[in-house]
PDB file of C-alpha atoms in Angstrom:
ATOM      1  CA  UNK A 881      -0.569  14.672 -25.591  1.00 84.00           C
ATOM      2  CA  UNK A 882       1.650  13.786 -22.541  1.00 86.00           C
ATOM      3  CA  UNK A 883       3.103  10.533 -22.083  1.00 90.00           C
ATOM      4  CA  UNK A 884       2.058   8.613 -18.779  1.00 94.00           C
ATOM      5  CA  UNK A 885       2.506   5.316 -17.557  1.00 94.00           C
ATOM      6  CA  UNK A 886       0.341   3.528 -15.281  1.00 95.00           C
ATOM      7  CA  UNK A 887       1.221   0.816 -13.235  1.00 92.00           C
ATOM      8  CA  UNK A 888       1.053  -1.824  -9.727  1.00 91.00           C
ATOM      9  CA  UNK A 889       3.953  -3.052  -7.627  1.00 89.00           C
ATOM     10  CA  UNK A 890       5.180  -4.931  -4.630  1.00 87.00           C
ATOM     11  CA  UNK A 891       7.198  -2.717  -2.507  1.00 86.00           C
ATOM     12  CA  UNK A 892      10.474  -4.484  -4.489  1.00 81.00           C
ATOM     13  CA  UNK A 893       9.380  -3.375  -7.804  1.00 82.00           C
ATOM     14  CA  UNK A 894       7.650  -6.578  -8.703  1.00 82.00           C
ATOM     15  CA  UNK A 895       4.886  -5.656 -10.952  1.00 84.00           C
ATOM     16  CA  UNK A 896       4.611  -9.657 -11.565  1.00 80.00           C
ATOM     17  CA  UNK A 897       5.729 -12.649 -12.748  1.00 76.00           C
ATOM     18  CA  UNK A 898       5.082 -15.638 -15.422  1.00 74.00           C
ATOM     19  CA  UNK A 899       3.684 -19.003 -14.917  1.00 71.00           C
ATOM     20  CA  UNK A 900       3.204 -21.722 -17.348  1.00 74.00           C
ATOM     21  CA  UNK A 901       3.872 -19.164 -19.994  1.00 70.00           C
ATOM     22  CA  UNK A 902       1.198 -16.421 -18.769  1.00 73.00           C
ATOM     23  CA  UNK A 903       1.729 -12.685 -17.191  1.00 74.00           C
ATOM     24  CA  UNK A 904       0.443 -12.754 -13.830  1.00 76.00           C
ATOM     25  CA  UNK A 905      -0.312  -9.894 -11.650  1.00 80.00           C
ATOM     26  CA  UNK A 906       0.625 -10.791  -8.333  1.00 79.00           C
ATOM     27  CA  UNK A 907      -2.263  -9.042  -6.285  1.00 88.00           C
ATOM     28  CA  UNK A 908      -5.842  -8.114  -7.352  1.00 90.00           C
ATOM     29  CA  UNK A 909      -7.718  -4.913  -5.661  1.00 95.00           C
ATOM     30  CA  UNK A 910     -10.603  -4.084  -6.687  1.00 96.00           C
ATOM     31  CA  UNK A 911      -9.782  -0.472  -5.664  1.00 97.00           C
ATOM     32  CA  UNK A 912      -6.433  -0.739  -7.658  1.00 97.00           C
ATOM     33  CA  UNK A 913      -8.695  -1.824 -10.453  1.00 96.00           C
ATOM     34  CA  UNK A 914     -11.259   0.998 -10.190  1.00 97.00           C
ATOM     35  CA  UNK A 915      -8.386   3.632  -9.897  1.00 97.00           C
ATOM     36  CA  UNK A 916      -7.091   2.961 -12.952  1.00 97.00           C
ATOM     37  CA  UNK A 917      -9.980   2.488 -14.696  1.00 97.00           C
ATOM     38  CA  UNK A 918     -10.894   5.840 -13.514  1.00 97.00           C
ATOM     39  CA  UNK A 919      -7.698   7.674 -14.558  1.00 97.00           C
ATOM     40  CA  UNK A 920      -7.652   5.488 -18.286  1.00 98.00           C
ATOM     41  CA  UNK A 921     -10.490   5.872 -19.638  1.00 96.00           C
ATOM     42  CA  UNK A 922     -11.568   7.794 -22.605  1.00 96.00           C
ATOM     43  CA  UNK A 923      -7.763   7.626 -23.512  1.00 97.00           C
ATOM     44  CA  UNK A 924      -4.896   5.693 -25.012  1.00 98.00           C
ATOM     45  CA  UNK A 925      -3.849   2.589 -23.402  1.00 98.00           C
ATOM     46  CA  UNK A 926      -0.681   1.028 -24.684  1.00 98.00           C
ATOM     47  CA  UNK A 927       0.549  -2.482 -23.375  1.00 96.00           C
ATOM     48  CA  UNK A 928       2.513  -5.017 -25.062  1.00 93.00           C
ATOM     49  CA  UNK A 929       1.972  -8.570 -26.564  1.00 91.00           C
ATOM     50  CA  UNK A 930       2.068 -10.766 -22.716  1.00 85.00           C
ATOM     51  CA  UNK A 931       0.106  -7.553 -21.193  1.00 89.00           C
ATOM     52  CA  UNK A 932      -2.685  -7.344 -23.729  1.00 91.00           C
ATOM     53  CA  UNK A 933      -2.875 -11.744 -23.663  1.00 88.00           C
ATOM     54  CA  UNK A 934      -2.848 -11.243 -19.702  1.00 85.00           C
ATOM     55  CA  UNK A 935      -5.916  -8.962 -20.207  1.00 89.00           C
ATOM     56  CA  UNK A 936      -7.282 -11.222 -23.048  1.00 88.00           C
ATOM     57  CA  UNK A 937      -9.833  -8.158 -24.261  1.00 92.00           C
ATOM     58  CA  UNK A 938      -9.536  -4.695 -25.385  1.00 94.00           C
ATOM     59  CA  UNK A 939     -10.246  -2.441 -22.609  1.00 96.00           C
ATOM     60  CA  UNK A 940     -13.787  -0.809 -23.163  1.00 95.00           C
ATOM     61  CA  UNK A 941     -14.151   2.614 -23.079  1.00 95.00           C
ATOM     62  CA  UNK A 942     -10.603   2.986 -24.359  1.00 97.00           C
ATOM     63  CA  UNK A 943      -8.184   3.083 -27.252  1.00 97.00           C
ATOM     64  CA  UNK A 944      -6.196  -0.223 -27.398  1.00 97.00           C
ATOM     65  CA  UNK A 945      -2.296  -0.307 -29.192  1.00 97.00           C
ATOM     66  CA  UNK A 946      -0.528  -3.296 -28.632  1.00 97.00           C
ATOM     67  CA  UNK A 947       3.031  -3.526 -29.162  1.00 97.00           C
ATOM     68  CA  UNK A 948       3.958  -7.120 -31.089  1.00 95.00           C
ATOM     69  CA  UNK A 949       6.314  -8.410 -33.226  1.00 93.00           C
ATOM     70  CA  UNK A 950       3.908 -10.124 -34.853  1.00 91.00           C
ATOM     71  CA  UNK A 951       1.221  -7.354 -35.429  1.00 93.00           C
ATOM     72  CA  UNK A 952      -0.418  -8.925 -38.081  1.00 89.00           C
ATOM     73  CA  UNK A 953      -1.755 -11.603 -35.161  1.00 89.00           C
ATOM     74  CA  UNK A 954      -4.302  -9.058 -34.381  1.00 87.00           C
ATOM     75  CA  UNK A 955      -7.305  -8.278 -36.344  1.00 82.00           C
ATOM     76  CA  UNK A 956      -8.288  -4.718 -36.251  1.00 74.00           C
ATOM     77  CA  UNK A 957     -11.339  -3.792 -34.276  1.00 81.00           C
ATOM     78  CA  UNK A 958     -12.834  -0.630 -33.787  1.00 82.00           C
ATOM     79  CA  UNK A 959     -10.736   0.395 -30.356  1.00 90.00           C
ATOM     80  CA  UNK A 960      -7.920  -1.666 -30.761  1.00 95.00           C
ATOM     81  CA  UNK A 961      -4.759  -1.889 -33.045  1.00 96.00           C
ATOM     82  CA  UNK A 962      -1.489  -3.665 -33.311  1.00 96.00           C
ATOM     83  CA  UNK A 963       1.804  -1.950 -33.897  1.00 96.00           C
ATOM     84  CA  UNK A 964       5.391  -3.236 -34.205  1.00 96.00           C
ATOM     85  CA  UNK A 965       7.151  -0.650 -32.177  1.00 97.00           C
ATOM     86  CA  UNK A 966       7.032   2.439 -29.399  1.00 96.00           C
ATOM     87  CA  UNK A 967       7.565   5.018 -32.207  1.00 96.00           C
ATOM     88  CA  UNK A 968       4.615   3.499 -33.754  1.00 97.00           C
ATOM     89  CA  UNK A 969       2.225   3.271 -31.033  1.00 97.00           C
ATOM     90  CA  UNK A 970       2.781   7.219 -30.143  1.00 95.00           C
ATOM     91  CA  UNK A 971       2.435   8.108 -33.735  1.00 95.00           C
ATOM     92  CA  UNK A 972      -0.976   6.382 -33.635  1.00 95.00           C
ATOM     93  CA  UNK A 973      -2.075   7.217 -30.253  1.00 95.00           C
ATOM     94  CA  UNK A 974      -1.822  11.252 -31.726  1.00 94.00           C
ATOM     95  CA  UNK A 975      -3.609  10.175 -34.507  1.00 94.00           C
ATOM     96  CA  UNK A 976      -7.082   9.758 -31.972  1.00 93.00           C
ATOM     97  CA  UNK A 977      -9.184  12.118 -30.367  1.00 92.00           C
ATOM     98  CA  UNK A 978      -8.264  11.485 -27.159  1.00 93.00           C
ATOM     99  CA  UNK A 979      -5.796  13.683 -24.804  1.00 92.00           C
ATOM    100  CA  UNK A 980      -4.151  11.081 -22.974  1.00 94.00           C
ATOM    101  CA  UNK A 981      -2.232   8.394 -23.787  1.00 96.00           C
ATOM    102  CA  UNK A 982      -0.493   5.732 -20.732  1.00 98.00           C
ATOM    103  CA  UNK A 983       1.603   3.125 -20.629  1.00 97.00           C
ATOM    104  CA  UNK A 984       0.653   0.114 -19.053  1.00 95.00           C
ATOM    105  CA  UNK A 985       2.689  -2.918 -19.202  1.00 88.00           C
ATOM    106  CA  UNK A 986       4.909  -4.722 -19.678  1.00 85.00           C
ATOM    107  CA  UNK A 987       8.110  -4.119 -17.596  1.00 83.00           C
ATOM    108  CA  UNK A 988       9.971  -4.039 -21.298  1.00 86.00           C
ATOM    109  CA  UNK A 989       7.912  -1.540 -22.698  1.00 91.00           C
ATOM    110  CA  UNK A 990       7.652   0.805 -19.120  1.00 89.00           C
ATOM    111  CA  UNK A 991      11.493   0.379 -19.430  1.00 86.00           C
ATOM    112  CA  UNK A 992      11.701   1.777 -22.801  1.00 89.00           C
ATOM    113  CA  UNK A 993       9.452   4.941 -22.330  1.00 90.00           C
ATOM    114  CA  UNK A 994       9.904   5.544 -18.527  1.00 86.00           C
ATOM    115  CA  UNK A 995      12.797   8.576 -19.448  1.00 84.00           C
ATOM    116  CA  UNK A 996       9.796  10.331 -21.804  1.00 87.00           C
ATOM    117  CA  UNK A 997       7.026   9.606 -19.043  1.00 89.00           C
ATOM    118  CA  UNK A 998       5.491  13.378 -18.096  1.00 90.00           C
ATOM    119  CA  UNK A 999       3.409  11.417 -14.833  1.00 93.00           C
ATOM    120  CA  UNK A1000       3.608   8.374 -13.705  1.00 93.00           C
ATOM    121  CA  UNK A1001       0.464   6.397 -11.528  1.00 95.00           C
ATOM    122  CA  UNK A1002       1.935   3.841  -9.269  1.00 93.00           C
ATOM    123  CA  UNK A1003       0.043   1.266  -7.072  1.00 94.00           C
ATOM    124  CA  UNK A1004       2.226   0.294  -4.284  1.00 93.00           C
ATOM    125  CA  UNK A1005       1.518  -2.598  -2.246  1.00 94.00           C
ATOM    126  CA  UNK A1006       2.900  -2.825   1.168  1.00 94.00           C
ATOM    127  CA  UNK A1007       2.586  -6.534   0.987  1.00 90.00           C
ATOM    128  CA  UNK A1008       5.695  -8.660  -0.663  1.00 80.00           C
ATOM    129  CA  UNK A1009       5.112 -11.285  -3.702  1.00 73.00           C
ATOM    130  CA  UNK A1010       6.766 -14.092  -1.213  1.00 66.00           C
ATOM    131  CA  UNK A1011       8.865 -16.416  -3.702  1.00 57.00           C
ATOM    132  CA  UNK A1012       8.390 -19.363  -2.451  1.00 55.00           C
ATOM    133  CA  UNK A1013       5.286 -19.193  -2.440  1.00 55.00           C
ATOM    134  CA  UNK A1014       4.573 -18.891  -6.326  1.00 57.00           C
ATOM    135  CA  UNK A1015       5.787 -20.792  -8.136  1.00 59.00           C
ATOM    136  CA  UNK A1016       6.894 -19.056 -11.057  1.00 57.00           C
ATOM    137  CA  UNK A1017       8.816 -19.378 -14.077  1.00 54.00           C
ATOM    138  CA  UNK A1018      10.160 -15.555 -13.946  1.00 60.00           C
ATOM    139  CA  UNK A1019       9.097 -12.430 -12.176  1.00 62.00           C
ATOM    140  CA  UNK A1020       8.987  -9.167 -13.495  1.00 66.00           C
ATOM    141  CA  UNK A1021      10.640  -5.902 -11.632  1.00 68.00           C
ATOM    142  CA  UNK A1022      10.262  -2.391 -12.991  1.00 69.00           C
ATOM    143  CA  UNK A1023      12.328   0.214 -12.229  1.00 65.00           C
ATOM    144  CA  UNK A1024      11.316   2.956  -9.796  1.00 69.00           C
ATOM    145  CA  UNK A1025      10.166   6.565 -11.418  1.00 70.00           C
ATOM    146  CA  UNK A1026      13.166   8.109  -9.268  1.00 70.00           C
ATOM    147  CA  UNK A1027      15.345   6.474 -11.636  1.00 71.00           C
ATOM    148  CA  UNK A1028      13.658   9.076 -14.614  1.00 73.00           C
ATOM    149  CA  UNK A1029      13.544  12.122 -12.478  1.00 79.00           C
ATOM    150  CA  UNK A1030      10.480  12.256 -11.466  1.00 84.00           C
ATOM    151  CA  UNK A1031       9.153  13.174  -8.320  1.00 88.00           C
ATOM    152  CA  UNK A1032       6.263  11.975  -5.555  1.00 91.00           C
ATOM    153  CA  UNK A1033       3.648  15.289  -5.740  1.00 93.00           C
ATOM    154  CA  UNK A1034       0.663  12.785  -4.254  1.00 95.00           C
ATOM    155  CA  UNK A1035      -0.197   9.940  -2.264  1.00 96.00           C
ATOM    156  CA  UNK A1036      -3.320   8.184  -1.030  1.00 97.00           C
ATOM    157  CA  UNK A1037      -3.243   5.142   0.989  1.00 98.00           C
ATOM    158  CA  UNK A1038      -5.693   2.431   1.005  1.00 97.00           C
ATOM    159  CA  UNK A1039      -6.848  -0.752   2.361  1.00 97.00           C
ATOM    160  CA  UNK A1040      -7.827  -4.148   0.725  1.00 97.00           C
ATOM    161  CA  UNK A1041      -9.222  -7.367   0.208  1.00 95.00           C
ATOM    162  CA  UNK A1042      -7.507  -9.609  -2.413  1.00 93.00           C
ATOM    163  CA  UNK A1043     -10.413 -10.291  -4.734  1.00 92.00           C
ATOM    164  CA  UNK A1044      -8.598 -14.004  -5.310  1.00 88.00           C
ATOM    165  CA  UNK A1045      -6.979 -14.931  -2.337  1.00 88.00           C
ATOM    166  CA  UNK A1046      -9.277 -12.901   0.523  1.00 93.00           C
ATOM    167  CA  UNK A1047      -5.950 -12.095   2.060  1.00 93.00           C
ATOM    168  CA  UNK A1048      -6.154  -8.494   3.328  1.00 96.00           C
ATOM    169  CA  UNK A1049      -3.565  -6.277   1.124  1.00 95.00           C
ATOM    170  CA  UNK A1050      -3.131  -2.532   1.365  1.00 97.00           C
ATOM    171  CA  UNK A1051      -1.128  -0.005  -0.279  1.00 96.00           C
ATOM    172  CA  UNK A1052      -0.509   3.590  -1.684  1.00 96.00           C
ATOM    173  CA  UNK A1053      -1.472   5.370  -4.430  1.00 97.00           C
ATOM    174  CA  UNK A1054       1.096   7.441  -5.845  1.00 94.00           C
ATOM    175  CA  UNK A1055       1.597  10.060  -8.456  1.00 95.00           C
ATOM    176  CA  UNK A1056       4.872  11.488 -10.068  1.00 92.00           C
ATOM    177  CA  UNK A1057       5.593  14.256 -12.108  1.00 91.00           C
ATOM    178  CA  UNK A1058       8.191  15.053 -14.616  1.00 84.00           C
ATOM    179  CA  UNK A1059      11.104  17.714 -12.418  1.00 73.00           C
ATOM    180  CA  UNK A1060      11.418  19.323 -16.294  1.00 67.00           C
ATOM    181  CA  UNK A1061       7.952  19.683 -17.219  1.00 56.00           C
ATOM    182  CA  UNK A1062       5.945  22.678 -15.993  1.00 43.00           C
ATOM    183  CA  UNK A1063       2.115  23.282 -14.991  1.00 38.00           C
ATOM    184  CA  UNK A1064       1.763  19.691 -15.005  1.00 34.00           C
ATOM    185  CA  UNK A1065      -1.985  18.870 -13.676  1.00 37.00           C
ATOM    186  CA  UNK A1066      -2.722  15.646 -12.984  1.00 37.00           C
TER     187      UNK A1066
END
């Protein structure tokens, strides 16, 4: 099972920011949403504690590990289980049946397994989280997949509506592979 991290950002690395104590995402496509549900399902999703509260649901059609520090918060369910650490989640993610298993949020947790990350799905929006604008209590930057050696083998552009503002939004979908790994297929 190969490690993969999926993922949306502004064109600064913002992948979003908190407000009144909640993860926000700062735009919402409903063809960024239908990509990745397309490439996650029937696999392991892994997201920590604000990602997973963000979400407020296990994902259906989809193995759910969140990473707490508090796992015991969680009630077990039949898709979904709590974990106190990375090492953890992995170990249970190749425990399922499924093949996959991706990374999806937070900006701590991408951080922490972006250097192991075999491909990485990025939704880049051309458009900028404008700062003044929101008025947030912290925003959230991720750093790029360059940084792990990884490099651009596809990209699809598309274009938008903002499912909650109507503002028109548009953007790239990008894959990156691993330079080290071989007959990657994606």
């Amino acid at each position: 099972m190969r490690i993969k991290l999926i993922y949306a950002t502004d064109p600064n690395g913002i992948i979003g920011y908190i407000k009144d104590g909640k993860f926000t995402q700062p735009f919402h496509s409903k063809k960024d949403f239908n990509w990745f549900k397309s490439i996650t399902e029937d696999s392991v999703v892994i997201m920590g504690n604000n990602t997973y509260k963000a979400i407020g649901k296990p994902l259906s059609n989809r193995f759910n590990i969140v990473i707490t520090s508090n796992p015991e918060q969680y009630a077990e369910t039949p898709n979904m289980i709590a974990v106190s650490s990375i090492k953890q989640a992995i170990c249970n993610a190749l425990l399922t049946d499924f093949t996959e298993m991706y990374f999806i949020g937070g900006a701590n947790i991408l951080e922490q397994v972006g250097a192991l990350a075999d491909v990485v799905y990025v939704t880049k929006y051309n458009q900028y989280i404008e700062y003044n604008d929101v008025d947030a209590d912290k925003y959230i930057q991720y750093i790029p997949p360059e940084r792990y050696d990884l490099k651009l083998i596809s990209e699809e552009t598309f274009v938008d509506t903002d499912s909650k503002t109507g503002e028109h939004i548009s953007g790239e979908f990008q894959i990156y592979s691993s330079l080290y790994k071989t007959n990657i297929t994606v």
